[in-house]
Short mmCIF file of C-alpha atoms in Angstrom, two decimals:
data_model
loop_
_atom_site.label_atom_id
_atom_site.label_comp_id
_atom_site.label_asym_id
_atom_site.label_seq_id
_atom_site.Cartn_x
_atom_site.Cartn_y
_atom_site.Cartn_z
CA MET M 294 124.38 117.92 127.45
CA ALA M 295 126.63 115.18 126.54
CA SER M 296 126.81 112.50 129.26
CA VAL M 297 130.04 110.78 130.49
CA HIS M 298 130.37 107.15 130.65
CA GLN M 299 132.63 105.32 133.11
CA THR M 300 134.81 103.11 131.52
CA ARG M 301 137.19 100.73 133.36
CA ALA M 302 141.14 100.95 133.19
CA PRO M 303 142.63 100.10 129.88
CA ASP M 304 143.75 96.59 129.49
CA TRP M 305 147.44 96.16 129.51
CA SER M 306 147.84 92.63 129.78
CA ALA M 307 149.91 90.41 127.29
CA SER M 308 146.73 89.12 125.50
CA ALA M 309 145.35 92.52 124.88
CA ALA M 310 148.85 93.14 123.32
CA SER M 311 149.10 90.15 121.09
CA GLY M 312 145.39 90.89 119.95
CA ARG M 313 146.56 94.27 118.80
CA GLU M 314 149.83 92.82 117.08
CA ALA M 315 147.43 89.92 115.23
CA SER M 316 145.41 92.78 114.05
CA ASN M 317 148.16 94.67 112.83
CA LEU M 318 149.76 91.69 110.98
CA ARG M 319 146.34 91.02 109.32
CA VAL M 320 146.72 94.69 107.99
CA TYR M 321 150.43 94.43 107.12
CA ALA M 322 149.42 91.34 104.92
CA ALA M 323 146.73 93.25 103.20
CA VAL M 324 149.58 96.16 102.58
CA ALA M 325 151.81 93.61 101.09
CA LEU M 326 148.83 92.53 98.83
CA GLY M 327 148.55 96.31 97.57
CA TYR M 328 152.16 96.51 96.82
CA LEU M 329 152.13 93.19 94.81
CA LEU M 330 149.38 94.86 92.80
CA LEU M 331 151.60 97.34 91.58
CA MET M 332 154.32 95.07 90.39
CA PRO M 333 154.62 95.45 86.28
CA MET M 334 153.79 92.51 84.18
CA GLN M 335 157.60 91.86 83.46
CA PHE M 336 157.76 90.29 86.70
CA TYR M 337 155.01 87.96 86.05
CA MET M 338 156.21 84.13 85.89
CA ASN M 339 155.17 81.83 83.10
CA ILE M 340 154.82 78.16 84.46
CA GLY M 341 153.61 75.36 81.93
CA GLY M 342 152.27 77.98 79.74
CA SER M 343 150.33 79.85 82.45
CA VAL M 344 150.91 83.33 83.48
CA ILE M 345 151.54 83.45 87.30
CA PRO M 346 151.52 87.03 89.01
CA PRO M 347 153.12 87.35 92.29
CA TYR M 348 150.10 88.28 93.85
CA ARG M 349 148.25 85.01 92.92
CA ILE M 350 150.76 83.12 94.88
CA PHE M 351 150.23 85.37 97.90
CA LEU M 352 146.50 84.90 97.51
CA ILE M 353 146.91 81.18 96.86
CA ILE M 354 148.83 81.21 100.60
CA SER M 355 146.68 83.66 102.18
CA SER M 356 143.84 81.48 101.50
CA LEU M 357 144.69 79.35 104.20
CA PHE M 358 144.34 82.32 106.60
CA ALA M 359 140.94 83.12 105.28
CA ILE M 360 139.59 79.41 105.75
CA ARG M 361 140.94 79.35 109.38
CA GLU M 362 139.26 82.82 110.14
CA ILE M 363 136.07 81.51 108.54
CA ALA M 364 136.41 78.14 110.37
CA ARG M 365 136.96 80.19 113.59
CA GLY M 366 133.90 82.29 113.40
CA GLN M 367 136.05 85.57 112.95
CA VAL M 368 134.34 86.27 109.71
CA ARG M 369 130.49 85.59 109.55
CA LEU M 370 129.31 85.04 106.06
CA GLY M 371 126.35 86.92 104.89
CA TRP M 372 124.51 87.18 101.54
CA ALA M 373 126.99 89.06 99.59
CA ASP M 374 129.67 86.39 100.73
CA THR M 375 127.22 83.87 99.62
CA ALA M 376 126.81 85.51 96.03
CA ILE M 377 130.50 85.63 95.51
CA ILE M 378 130.89 82.03 96.30
CA ILE M 379 127.93 80.93 94.07
CA ALA M 380 129.63 83.06 91.35
CA VAL M 381 132.89 81.57 91.43
CA ILE M 382 131.45 78.09 91.38
CA TRP M 383 129.48 79.21 88.73
CA ILE M 384 132.55 80.21 86.28
CA CYS M 385 134.20 77.19 87.20
CA LEU M 386 131.05 75.07 86.13
CA ALA M 387 130.67 77.17 82.80
CA MET M 388 134.28 76.90 81.79
CA SER M 389 134.13 72.91 82.23
CA ILE M 390 130.96 72.87 79.95
CA THR M 391 132.48 75.51 77.23
CA SER M 392 136.15 74.94 77.18
CA THR M 393 138.79 72.14 77.08
CA ALA M 394 139.72 70.58 80.52
CA ASP M 395 143.44 72.06 80.40
CA GLU M 396 141.89 75.73 79.53
CA ALA M 397 139.02 75.08 81.97
CA LEU M 398 141.12 73.99 84.89
CA THR M 399 143.68 77.10 84.35
CA ALA M 400 140.76 79.47 84.07
CA SER M 401 139.06 78.16 86.96
CA ILE M 402 142.29 78.57 89.02
CA ALA M 403 142.94 81.96 88.10
CA HIS M 404 139.15 82.94 88.90
CA ILE M 405 139.08 81.10 92.14
CA THR M 406 142.33 83.24 93.19
CA ASP M 407 141.42 86.60 91.60
CA ILE M 408 137.95 86.82 92.66
CA GLY M 409 137.11 84.14 95.46
CA PHE M 410 140.54 84.40 97.40
CA SER M 411 141.02 88.13 96.88
CA TYR M 412 137.53 88.82 98.46
CA PHE M 413 137.75 86.38 101.25
CA PHE M 414 141.22 87.29 102.18
CA ALA M 415 139.69 91.08 102.35
CA ARG M 416 136.91 89.75 104.57
CA ALA M 417 139.52 88.42 106.73
CA ALA M 418 142.06 90.90 106.88
CA PHE M 419 139.66 94.00 107.53
CA ARG M 420 137.44 93.98 110.49
CA ASN M 421 136.86 97.54 110.97
CA LEU M 422 137.60 101.06 110.02
CA ARG M 423 140.70 101.28 111.97
CA ASP M 424 142.17 98.61 109.69
CA VAL M 425 141.14 100.50 106.45
CA ARG M 426 142.63 103.42 107.59
CA MET M 427 145.58 101.81 108.60
CA PHE M 428 145.82 100.09 105.27
CA LEU M 429 145.32 103.58 103.33
CA LEU M 430 148.22 105.08 105.29
CA LEU M 431 150.96 102.27 104.78
CA LEU M 432 149.72 102.16 101.10
CA LEU M 433 150.20 105.86 100.47
CA PRO M 434 153.54 106.17 99.26
CA GLY M 435 153.07 103.49 96.73
CA ILE M 436 149.92 105.12 95.55
CA PHE M 437 151.35 108.79 95.56
CA SER M 438 154.37 107.39 93.88
CA LEU M 439 152.31 105.75 91.12
CA GLY M 440 150.25 109.01 90.64
CA LEU M 441 153.58 111.07 89.80
CA ILE M 442 154.98 108.42 87.56
CA LEU M 443 151.84 108.44 85.49
CA VAL M 444 151.77 112.02 84.94
CA ILE M 445 155.79 111.92 84.06
CA GLU M 446 155.11 109.01 81.51
CA ALA M 447 152.21 110.96 79.97
CA VAL M 448 154.19 114.08 79.38
CA THR M 449 157.37 112.47 78.54
CA HIS M 450 155.97 109.58 76.44
CA GLN M 451 158.27 107.22 78.05
CA HIS M 452 157.38 103.87 79.80
CA ILE M 453 159.09 104.44 83.33
CA ILE M 454 158.04 101.57 85.39
CA GLN M 455 157.67 98.89 82.72
CA GLY M 456 160.46 100.07 80.69
CA ALA M 457 162.99 99.92 84.12
CA ALA M 458 161.29 96.49 84.67
CA ALA M 459 161.87 95.39 81.02
CA ALA M 460 165.62 96.37 81.31
CA ILE M 461 165.88 93.92 84.45
CA THR M 462 163.93 91.02 83.00
CA GLY M 463 164.48 91.32 79.45
CA SER M 464 160.76 91.20 78.67
CA GLY M 465 159.33 93.81 76.35
CA VAL M 466 156.84 96.55 77.10
CA ASP M 467 153.46 95.50 75.60
CA TYR M 468 151.56 98.76 74.74
CA ARG M 469 148.43 98.87 72.51
CA SER M 470 147.21 102.47 72.78
CA ALA M 471 147.61 105.55 70.95
CA PRO M 472 148.20 109.13 72.38
CA ARG M 473 145.52 111.34 72.92
CA LEU M 474 145.29 115.04 73.63
CA GLY M 475 149.02 115.42 72.84
CA LEU M 476 149.75 112.92 75.87
CA MET M 477 150.85 109.20 75.94
CA ARG M 478 148.42 107.27 77.61
CA ALA M 479 150.32 106.26 80.64
CA GLN M 480 150.05 102.73 81.98
CA GLY M 481 152.56 102.55 84.83
CA PRO M 482 152.97 98.81 85.86
CA PHE M 483 149.48 97.60 84.44
CA PRO M 484 148.60 96.00 81.11
CA HIS M 485 146.69 98.73 79.73
CA PRO M 486 146.09 102.65 80.62
CA ILE M 487 142.37 101.97 81.48
CA SER M 488 143.45 99.41 84.17
CA ALA M 489 145.92 101.94 85.49
CA GLY M 490 143.15 104.63 85.70
CA ILE M 491 140.36 102.92 86.99
CA PHE M 492 142.41 101.41 89.76
CA LEU M 493 144.12 104.72 90.70
CA SER M 494 141.01 106.86 90.62
CA SER M 495 139.25 104.57 92.93
CA PHE M 496 141.10 105.78 95.89
CA LEU M 497 140.04 109.29 95.57
CA PRO M 498 136.79 109.04 97.91
CA LEU M 499 138.91 106.56 100.10
CA TYR M 500 141.54 108.94 101.14
CA TRP M 501 139.17 112.06 101.16
CA LEU M 502 136.73 110.81 103.56
CA ALA M 503 138.85 108.17 105.76
CA GLY M 504 139.29 111.06 108.32
CA PHE M 505 142.89 111.92 107.61
CA LYS M 506 143.99 115.22 108.30
CA GLY M 507 146.61 117.52 106.63
CA TRP M 508 149.00 116.36 103.91
CA VAL M 509 147.88 112.71 104.18
CA ARG M 510 144.30 113.41 102.82
CA PHE M 511 145.67 115.89 100.36
CA ALA M 512 148.78 113.26 99.03
CA GLY M 513 146.05 110.42 98.65
CA ALA M 514 143.34 112.69 96.64
CA PHE M 515 146.11 114.35 94.60
CA ALA M 516 147.54 110.70 93.52
CA ALA M 517 143.90 109.52 92.73
CA ILE M 518 143.51 112.65 90.56
CA CYS M 519 146.86 111.99 88.45
CA SER M 520 144.96 109.14 87.08
CA PHE M 521 143.90 111.54 84.46
CA ALA M 522 147.16 110.94 82.88
CA THR M 523 146.03 107.68 81.45
CA VAL M 524 143.71 109.87 79.12
CA SER M 525 140.86 107.25 79.49
CA SER M 526 137.18 108.06 79.22
CA ALA M 527 136.40 105.56 81.96
CA THR M 528 138.80 107.10 84.15
CA LEU M 529 137.52 110.71 83.79
CA LEU M 530 134.29 109.37 84.26
CA SER M 531 135.24 107.93 87.34
CA LEU M 532 136.87 111.03 88.65
CA VAL M 533 133.96 113.15 87.73
CA ALA M 534 131.48 111.00 89.49
CA ALA M 535 133.51 110.52 92.56
CA ILE M 536 133.68 114.26 92.90
CA GLY M 537 130.16 114.88 92.23
CA LEU M 538 129.28 112.31 94.98
CA LEU M 539 131.70 113.68 97.34
CA VAL M 540 130.43 117.26 96.63
CA TYR M 541 126.75 115.87 97.20
CA ASN M 542 127.85 114.54 100.42
CA TRP M 543 129.43 117.45 101.56
CA LEU M 544 126.23 119.58 100.68
CA SER M 545 124.03 116.97 102.42
CA SER M 546 125.77 117.67 105.70
CA LEU M 547 124.57 121.27 105.37
CA ILE M 548 121.15 120.96 103.67
CA ALA M 549 118.60 118.93 105.76
CA ASN M 550 116.47 118.22 102.84
CA LEU M 551 119.42 117.46 100.49
CA THR M 552 119.32 113.43 101.27
CA TRP M 553 120.76 110.44 99.49
CA ARG M 554 117.45 109.15 99.34
CA LEU M 555 116.54 112.04 97.32
CA LEU M 556 119.57 111.43 94.73
CA PHE M 557 118.79 107.98 94.51
CA VAL M 558 115.06 108.92 93.38
CA VAL M 559 116.30 111.47 90.95
CA ILE M 560 118.81 109.03 89.50
CA ALA M 561 116.10 106.51 89.06
CA LEU M 562 113.79 109.13 87.20
CA VAL M 563 116.60 110.16 84.69
CA THR M 564 117.55 106.58 83.95
CA PHE M 565 113.70 105.75 83.35
CA THR M 566 113.50 109.00 81.23
CA LEU M 567 116.41 108.14 79.28
CA GLU M 568 115.54 104.51 78.59
CA LEU M 569 112.04 105.36 77.46
CA GLY M 570 112.75 108.94 76.01
CA THR M 571 115.75 108.39 74.03
CA GLY M 572 116.31 105.79 71.06
CA SER M 573 119.70 104.77 72.12
CA GLY M 574 118.57 104.23 75.71
CA VAL M 575 120.63 104.48 78.92
CA PHE M 576 123.66 102.88 77.79
CA GLY M 577 123.91 104.64 74.27
CA THR M 578 123.41 107.88 75.83
CA PHE M 579 125.93 107.42 78.32
CA VAL M 580 128.87 106.21 76.08
CA ARG M 581 127.89 108.94 73.51
CA PHE M 582 128.67 111.73 75.93
CA ALA M 583 131.23 110.06 78.39
CA SER M 584 133.69 109.47 75.70
CA LEU M 585 136.75 111.28 74.79
CA ASN M 586 137.09 109.48 71.63
CA MET M 587 133.98 109.57 69.03
CA ALA M 588 135.26 106.00 67.33
CA SER M 589 135.76 104.40 70.72
CA SER M 590 132.27 105.64 71.76
CA TYR M 591 130.62 104.23 68.35
CA ASN M 592 132.61 101.03 69.04
CA ARG M 593 131.16 100.66 72.67
CA VAL M 594 127.60 101.00 71.37
CA LEU M 595 128.35 98.41 68.90
CA ILE M 596 129.80 95.99 71.73
CA TRP M 597 126.91 96.18 73.61
CA ARG M 598 124.36 95.69 70.63
CA TYR M 599 126.34 92.61 69.24
CA GLY M 600 127.64 91.35 73.11
CA THR M 601 124.11 91.11 74.45
CA GLN M 602 123.19 88.92 71.33
CA ASN M 603 125.76 86.72 72.17
CA VAL M 604 124.48 86.58 75.73
CA GLU M 605 120.92 85.96 74.37
CA GLN M 606 122.27 82.81 72.33
CA ASN M 607 124.23 81.68 75.46
CA PRO M 608 122.51 82.83 78.51
CA TRP M 609 123.22 80.14 81.20
CA PHE M 610 127.16 79.22 80.71
CA GLY M 611 128.54 81.57 78.12
CA ILE M 612 131.26 80.85 75.51
CA GLY M 613 134.10 80.63 77.61
CA TYR M 614 137.28 81.98 75.80
CA ALA M 615 135.94 81.32 72.34
CA ASP M 616 135.56 84.28 69.98
CA TRP M 617 132.33 85.99 70.05
CA ASP M 618 129.94 86.68 67.03
CA ARG M 619 130.28 90.05 65.46
CA PRO M 620 131.06 91.93 62.31
CA ILE M 621 134.22 90.72 60.88
CA TRP M 622 135.80 94.27 60.78
CA MET M 623 134.98 94.66 64.50
CA VAL M 624 137.96 94.30 67.47
CA ALA M 625 137.61 91.45 69.67
CA SER M 626 138.09 93.56 72.77
CA ILE M 627 135.05 94.05 75.01
CA ASP M 628 135.08 97.17 77.05
CA HIS M 629 132.40 96.21 79.45
CA TYR M 630 133.23 94.49 82.37
CA TRP M 631 129.66 92.99 83.16
CA LEU M 632 128.87 92.08 79.79
CA LEU M 633 132.01 90.25 79.19
CA THR M 634 131.65 88.43 82.23
CA ALA M 635 127.90 87.36 80.96
CA MET M 636 129.49 86.43 77.77
CA ARG M 637 132.11 84.28 79.07
CA PHE M 638 130.57 82.56 82.04
CA GLY M 639 126.92 83.32 81.46
CA LEU M 640 124.36 85.79 82.72
CA PRO M 641 124.08 84.19 86.30
CA ALA M 642 128.04 85.01 87.01
CA SER M 643 127.72 88.62 86.20
CA VAL M 644 124.33 89.13 88.01
CA LEU M 645 125.91 87.42 91.06
CA ILE M 646 128.88 89.49 91.22
CA GLY M 647 126.72 92.62 90.59
CA LEU M 648 124.34 91.48 93.39
CA ALA M 649 127.26 91.19 95.92
CA THR M 650 128.40 94.62 94.93
CA LEU M 651 125.00 96.01 95.38
CA LEU M 652 124.38 94.28 98.77
CA GLY M 653 127.97 95.32 99.99
CA ILE M 654 127.32 99.01 99.04
CA LEU M 655 124.09 98.79 101.01
CA LEU M 656 125.49 97.30 104.01
CA VAL M 657 128.01 100.19 104.46
CA VAL M 658 125.50 102.50 103.50
CA LYS M 659 122.95 101.51 106.22
CA LYS M 660 126.03 101.13 108.81
CA SER M 661 126.64 104.76 108.03
CA MET M 662 123.07 105.81 108.97
CA THR M 663 123.93 104.75 112.48
CA SER M 664 127.32 106.25 112.86
CA THR M 665 128.47 109.42 113.49
CA GLY M 666 131.55 111.77 112.72
CA GLU M 667 134.70 110.54 111.05
CA ASP M 668 133.46 106.92 110.87
CA GLN M 669 130.30 107.93 109.23
CA ARG M 670 132.28 109.83 106.66
CA CYS M 671 134.85 106.75 106.20
CA GLU M 672 131.63 104.48 105.64
CA ARG M 673 130.50 106.75 102.94
CA GLY M 674 133.66 107.00 101.44
CA LEU M 675 133.82 103.19 100.99
CA ALA M 676 130.65 103.30 99.37
CA ILE M 677 131.29 106.06 96.88
CA ALA M 678 134.44 104.42 96.04
CA MET M 679 132.64 100.80 95.52
CA ALA M 680 129.89 102.39 93.59
CA VAL M 681 132.04 104.52 91.28
CA PHE M 682 134.23 101.74 90.55
CA ALA M 683 131.20 99.30 89.52
CA LEU M 684 129.94 102.18 87.35
CA GLY M 685 133.15 102.71 85.59
CA LEU M 686 133.21 98.72 84.78
CA ILE M 687 130.51 99.30 82.35
CA SER M 688 132.90 100.97 79.90
CA VAL M 689 135.97 99.20 80.65
CA SER M 690 136.91 95.58 81.36
CA VAL M 691 139.59 94.83 83.94
CA TRP M 692 141.67 91.95 84.59
CA ALA M 693 144.91 90.92 86.39
CA SER M 694 145.78 93.39 89.33
CA ALA M 695 142.74 95.91 88.58
CA GLN M 696 140.37 93.03 89.27
CA VAL M 697 141.97 91.64 92.30
CA TRP M 698 141.77 95.37 93.56
CA TYR M 699 137.96 95.56 92.77
CA PHE M 700 137.35 92.38 94.84
CA THR M 701 139.54 93.42 97.69
CA MET M 702 137.65 96.72 97.80
CA LEU M 703 134.65 94.80 97.93
CA GLY M 704 135.67 92.64 100.56
CA MET M 705 136.75 95.54 102.65
CA VAL M 706 133.26 97.40 102.08
CA VAL M 707 131.42 94.29 103.24
CA SER M 708 133.47 93.71 106.22
CA ALA M 709 133.23 97.64 107.21
CA GLY M 710 129.51 97.36 106.73
CA SER M 711 129.34 94.06 108.86
CA ALA M 712 131.65 95.13 111.62
CA ALA M 713 130.61 96.35 115.10
CA ARG M 714 131.39 99.93 115.99
CA LEU M 715 135.10 99.41 117.14
CA SER M 716 137.03 102.10 115.88
CA SER M 717 136.69 106.16 115.59
CA HIS M 718 138.90 108.53 113.97
CA PRO M 719 142.42 107.53 114.52
CA THR M 720 144.44 110.46 113.18
CA THR M 721 145.37 113.75 114.24
CA ARG M 722 147.65 116.38 112.43
CA ALA M 723 149.20 115.09 109.42
CA GLY M 724 147.49 111.94 109.62
CA SER M 725 149.48 110.29 112.32
CA GLN M 726 147.71 107.58 114.58
CA ALA M 727 147.63 108.84 118.08
CA PRO M 728 144.24 107.61 119.98
CA ALA M 729 144.10 107.71 123.76
CA GLU M 730 144.16 104.33 125.03
CA GLY M 731 141.19 104.88 127.22
CA ARG M 732 139.18 105.84 124.15
CA ARG M 733 140.17 102.97 122.11
CA HIS M 734 138.91 100.57 125.07
CA ALA M 735 135.71 102.75 125.31
CA GLN M 736 135.03 102.09 121.55
CA GLN M 737 135.91 98.30 122.17
CA THR M 738 133.19 98.25 124.62
CA GLY M 739 130.80 100.04 122.42
CA HIS M 740 130.77 103.12 124.66
CA SER M 741 132.01 106.54 123.72
CA PRO M 742 133.24 109.03 126.20
CA LEU M 743 131.02 111.69 124.81
CA ARG M 744 127.94 111.18 123.11
#
């Protein structure tokens, strides 16, 4: 029989109210960053030969807030945070060794901002699941609109977002893709359709498992599924993987023996079998069956082959932004974020970022094992979204706003995994936030009215 815990009366003092307002301001700032990531490239500024997106200015200013919160002990640094710090330092060191002073300075500022500042801003802005849900709810209009516009762009073969921005700024639309399956590969405000797809598809597990009810949940999921309009192999892979993990998560709640540990064992066995039992290994087999275009699939295999040779020749500090060694007929683009990072900045940079990602996922998974109800589902949604995004990066390279979202999500995941149990499901019908004040206070004191 459930026991009832006695809790003191809710605190209606000015300090409690100001605390809630400060918490909301943190989330509002994160929402502002989310919308800045949706701004098209035509609004990027060019100062001194350097391209400066609006989100980068925001992150530079917000870094003061993140530093203050860390100094005040509001953000407790862990192993994942340390890995990100060392990775950023290593990138700056590598660029100083492989590049000219001007190039090294410009690249270092860009990566400090896009990786370090975005990650630690998220660590400071998100403290619990309530913040995550509030962020998703306020970002929903932008995400839903983006999904619809991508579909319209794909069908009409018109650049709606960047076309409108180009008409305002006079900057042209940089489009480097060809139609597939009778559709234009929509790119929305992003520099490439792949970036648009990998960005939008990552929201599927977040909205589906956050705890929203009714139209909010389905609107967020629908927007994420609209990422198929980018007609990208990486995007479709992300959607399939996310849906598969969501189904498995649902089945695991119905079947006792169907555990996540079992899934990890199966994945490990399949990986081991593919690596030893096939001539092309895990990566070759993966890209062969996961690509919509056979030429693109073959090109990814070649990128892996010659890219890893470049890493073997320059394992510690990479080659910077210099051209990489490959057959003369191969294109210069590298559709593999982890490989590209290792080639440019050395293997340690790629390993450290991958380690931070793995630690963040394990942290929130471990937290979900002691959570219940909507909180547990939300934490697993964060873990699935982060894992699928990281998996997708083996067949795509992200930069600009898509890269910033990756590290913002990583910071969100680490914060959620590190947080005390402060929040519960905040939504009622149609996703509206209406928790009882007494329940909120009980959650803040670590007790639940019914357990």
